[in-house]
Amino acid sequence: TAVIKANAYPFNYVTCAQAQEIANKKSTADYTNSLMFGFQWDLVMKYLETKGVASQADLTTDSTSWGNYYNNLWSVTSTTAKYSTDNGATYIDTPYAKTANAAVLLTTGADSSFSKMGIYDIAGNVWEWTLEYTSNSSYPCAGRGGGYNENSGYPASFRVDGSTTISGDGVGFRPSLY
C-alpha cells in the first residue's frame, strides 16, 4: 500500500502506468489523487525558488546539498529512518553516515537535510514518475528529481525520458492530492 508520510519505504519497482494506477486508488469521494503533472512539478520548483529556500542553481544545476545522490556525503541521525545498501532488498536502522560515494536508498523523509519547506526527497532518493509526456516516442514517460544510485548531475527539476516498461529500485512516484 502506498502511503504519504515520513519513514516509509519508497514505493519503487513500478512502471509509469502502475504508479498512476496505485495513485488513483488513493482517491476519495472528496479528493482526486494522481501522479503529478509536469507543470505541478515545475510549480513546486518555482515555489521553492520564490520562497528563497532554493536558488535556481540548486533546482536546475546541482541539488547535491539537499538530495540523496550517489556522489554526496551525508549523515542521517533520526532513529526512526532506515537505509538500504542492497537496492531496497533489506533495510537497516539509522543513524548512518555516508562517508564515501555509494548507492544508499533511504526511507522517505529520512532527514530534514533532504527537505525544503517540508517537501521531502524531491531531489534524489528515487526518480519519480509524472504524467508529463516527453517528445521521445520510444520513451514517452517523464521521471523527475534524480535517484540515489545516480550522480548529482540530475537536479530536482531534471526530466528524464522513460519507457512505459521501465521500473527498478531507483524508480518511484509522488502522488498529488487535489
Short mmCIF file of C-alpha atoms in Angstrom, two decimals:
data_model
loop_
_atom_site.label_atom_id
_atom_site.label_comp_id
_atom_site.label_asym_id
_atom_site.label_seq_id
_atom_site.Cartn_x
_atom_site.Cartn_y
_atom_site.Cartn_z
CA THR A 1 0.00 0.00 0.00
CA ALA A 2 1.36 3.39 -0.96
CA VAL A 3 1.45 5.94 1.86
CA ILE A 4 2.39 9.60 2.08
CA LYS A 5 4.42 10.02 5.26
CA ALA A 6 7.92 10.13 6.62
CA ASN A 7 9.89 6.95 7.34
CA ALA A 8 8.01 4.82 4.82
CA TYR A 9 9.77 2.52 2.41
CA PRO A 10 9.92 4.08 -1.05
CA PHE A 11 7.33 2.56 -3.36
CA ASN A 12 9.67 1.54 -6.15
CA TYR A 13 9.99 -1.12 -8.87
CA VAL A 14 6.94 0.44 -10.50
CA THR A 15 6.26 1.39 -14.13
CA CYS A 16 4.65 4.71 -15.01
CA ALA A 17 1.27 3.06 -15.66
CA GLN A 18 1.45 1.09 -12.41
CA ALA A 19 2.34 4.25 -10.49
CA GLN A 20 -0.70 6.06 -11.87
CA GLU A 21 -2.97 3.12 -11.05
CA ILE A 22 -1.70 2.98 -7.46
CA ALA A 23 -2.00 6.75 -7.06
CA ASN A 24 -5.58 6.71 -8.36
CA LYS A 25 -6.55 4.11 -5.74
CA LYS A 26 -5.88 6.68 -3.01
CA SER A 27 -8.64 8.95 -4.37
CA THR A 28 -11.70 9.51 -2.19
CA ALA A 29 -15.16 10.98 -2.68
CA ASP A 30 -13.79 14.44 -1.78
CA TYR A 31 -10.34 14.34 -3.38
CA THR A 32 -8.63 13.12 -6.51
CA ASN A 33 -5.18 11.61 -6.33
CA SER A 34 -2.88 11.06 -9.28
CA LEU A 35 0.72 11.34 -10.32
CA MET A 36 1.95 14.90 -10.51
CA PHE A 37 1.62 16.66 -13.83
CA GLY A 38 4.86 18.10 -15.17
CA PHE A 39 3.59 21.64 -14.65
CA GLN A 40 2.80 20.83 -11.00
CA TRP A 41 6.41 19.70 -10.52
CA ASP A 42 7.59 22.92 -12.18
CA LEU A 43 5.33 24.95 -9.89
CA VAL A 44 6.84 23.26 -6.84
CA MET A 45 10.29 24.20 -8.16
CA LYS A 46 9.16 27.81 -8.65
CA TYR A 47 7.58 27.87 -5.18
CA LEU A 48 10.86 26.75 -3.59
CA GLU A 49 12.76 29.38 -5.55
CA THR A 50 10.24 32.17 -4.77
CA LYS A 51 10.28 31.37 -1.05
CA GLY A 52 14.07 31.69 -1.12
CA VAL A 53 14.77 28.21 0.20
CA ALA A 54 16.39 27.03 -3.03
CA SER A 55 18.22 29.02 -5.65
CA GLN A 56 17.59 28.46 -9.32
CA ALA A 57 21.02 26.79 -9.47
CA ASP A 58 20.00 24.44 -6.61
CA LEU A 59 16.96 23.40 -8.64
CA THR A 60 18.33 23.31 -12.19
CA THR A 61 22.06 22.62 -11.88
CA ASP A 62 23.04 20.96 -8.61
CA SER A 63 20.75 19.68 -5.84
CA THR A 64 23.56 17.76 -4.13
CA SER A 65 23.36 19.67 -0.85
CA TRP A 66 19.76 18.57 -0.20
CA GLY A 67 19.26 15.35 -2.13
CA ASN A 68 20.25 11.73 -1.68
CA TYR A 69 22.58 11.02 -4.61
CA TYR A 70 25.34 8.50 -5.23
CA ASN A 71 28.11 11.11 -5.06
CA ASN A 72 27.22 13.14 -1.99
CA LEU A 73 28.02 12.61 1.66
CA TRP A 74 25.50 13.00 4.47
CA SER A 75 24.54 11.83 7.95
CA VAL A 76 21.08 10.68 8.98
CA THR A 77 20.68 10.95 12.74
CA SER A 78 16.98 10.09 13.01
CA THR A 79 16.37 6.88 14.92
CA THR A 80 13.13 6.20 13.02
CA ALA A 81 14.59 6.22 9.50
CA LYS A 82 16.13 3.24 7.72
CA TYR A 83 18.67 2.79 4.93
CA SER A 84 19.47 0.12 2.34
CA THR A 85 22.77 -0.64 0.65
CA ASP A 86 21.31 -3.50 -1.42
CA ASN A 87 18.82 -1.61 -3.61
CA GLY A 88 15.97 -1.91 -1.13
CA ALA A 89 16.12 -5.68 -0.55
CA THR A 90 16.78 -5.10 3.16
CA TYR A 91 16.73 -2.02 5.37
CA ILE A 92 18.87 -1.23 8.42
CA ASP A 93 18.09 1.14 11.29
CA THR A 94 19.77 4.54 11.32
CA PRO A 95 21.72 6.57 12.39
CA TYR A 96 24.04 6.26 9.41
CA ALA A 97 26.82 8.42 7.98
CA LYS A 98 27.62 8.07 4.29
CA THR A 99 31.34 8.82 4.11
CA ALA A 100 32.11 7.73 0.53
CA ASN A 101 30.35 7.61 -2.83
CA ALA A 102 27.76 4.83 -2.60
CA ALA A 103 24.22 3.95 -3.61
CA VAL A 104 22.25 4.16 -0.34
CA LEU A 105 18.44 4.12 -0.55
CA LEU A 106 16.62 5.82 2.33
CA THR A 107 13.14 5.64 3.74
CA THR A 108 11.07 8.71 2.91
CA GLY A 109 11.90 11.91 4.77
CA ALA A 110 14.87 10.22 6.46
CA ASP A 111 16.44 13.51 7.46
CA SER A 112 15.45 17.17 7.43
CA SER A 113 18.51 17.91 5.27
CA PHE A 114 16.59 16.30 2.37
CA SER A 115 13.67 18.70 2.85
CA LYS A 116 12.73 22.10 1.51
CA MET A 117 9.63 23.73 3.03
CA GLY A 118 8.52 20.35 4.38
CA ILE A 119 8.72 18.72 0.93
CA TYR A 120 10.89 15.65 1.33
CA ASP A 121 13.01 13.84 -1.24
CA ILE A 122 12.13 15.94 -4.27
CA ALA A 123 15.84 15.82 -5.12
CA GLY A 124 17.36 12.36 -5.21
CA ASN A 125 16.39 9.12 -3.47
CA VAL A 126 14.14 7.77 -6.28
CA TRP A 127 13.18 9.09 -9.72
CA GLU A 128 9.51 9.99 -9.66
CA TRP A 129 7.12 9.26 -12.50
CA THR A 130 4.91 12.15 -13.59
CA LEU A 131 2.02 12.45 -16.04
CA GLU A 132 4.26 14.55 -18.26
CA TYR A 133 4.98 13.15 -21.71
CA THR A 134 8.26 13.61 -23.50
CA SER A 135 8.75 14.26 -27.20
CA ASN A 136 10.59 10.93 -27.50
CA SER A 137 8.02 8.41 -28.77
CA SER A 138 10.25 5.48 -27.71
CA TYR A 139 10.48 6.87 -24.17
CA PRO A 140 7.27 8.90 -23.63
CA CYS A 141 7.14 8.91 -19.81
CA ALA A 142 8.93 11.59 -17.78
CA GLY A 143 10.69 10.90 -14.50
CA ARG A 144 11.77 13.80 -12.29
CA GLY A 145 14.17 14.53 -9.46
CA GLY A 146 17.09 12.11 -9.74
CA GLY A 147 17.89 8.91 -7.89
CA TYR A 148 20.05 7.57 -5.06
CA ASN A 149 22.07 5.49 -7.49
CA GLU A 150 22.78 8.44 -9.81
CA ASN A 151 25.33 11.23 -9.60
CA SER A 152 24.08 14.67 -8.66
CA GLY A 153 24.05 15.77 -12.30
CA TYR A 154 20.30 15.17 -12.13
CA PRO A 155 18.97 18.08 -10.05
CA ALA A 156 15.44 18.38 -8.69
CA SER A 157 13.98 19.96 -11.84
CA PHE A 158 15.60 17.49 -14.27
CA ARG A 159 13.40 15.45 -16.63
CA VAL A 160 14.45 12.03 -17.84
CA ASP A 161 12.80 10.16 -20.72
CA GLY A 162 11.47 6.78 -19.69
CA SER A 163 9.98 3.76 -21.39
CA THR A 164 6.49 2.66 -20.40
CA THR A 165 8.05 -0.62 -19.21
CA ILE A 166 10.91 0.79 -17.08
CA SER A 167 10.83 0.03 -13.38
CA GLY A 168 13.57 -0.53 -10.84
CA ASP A 169 14.91 0.10 -7.38
CA GLY A 170 15.57 3.77 -8.18
CA VAL A 171 12.17 4.48 -9.77
CA GLY A 172 9.11 5.51 -7.78
CA PHE A 173 6.43 8.19 -7.78
CA ARG A 174 4.93 11.12 -5.86
CA PRO A 175 1.14 11.37 -5.83
CA SER A 176 -0.67 14.69 -5.92
CA LEU A 177 -3.89 15.22 -3.98
CA TYR A 178 -6.36 17.85 -5.17
#
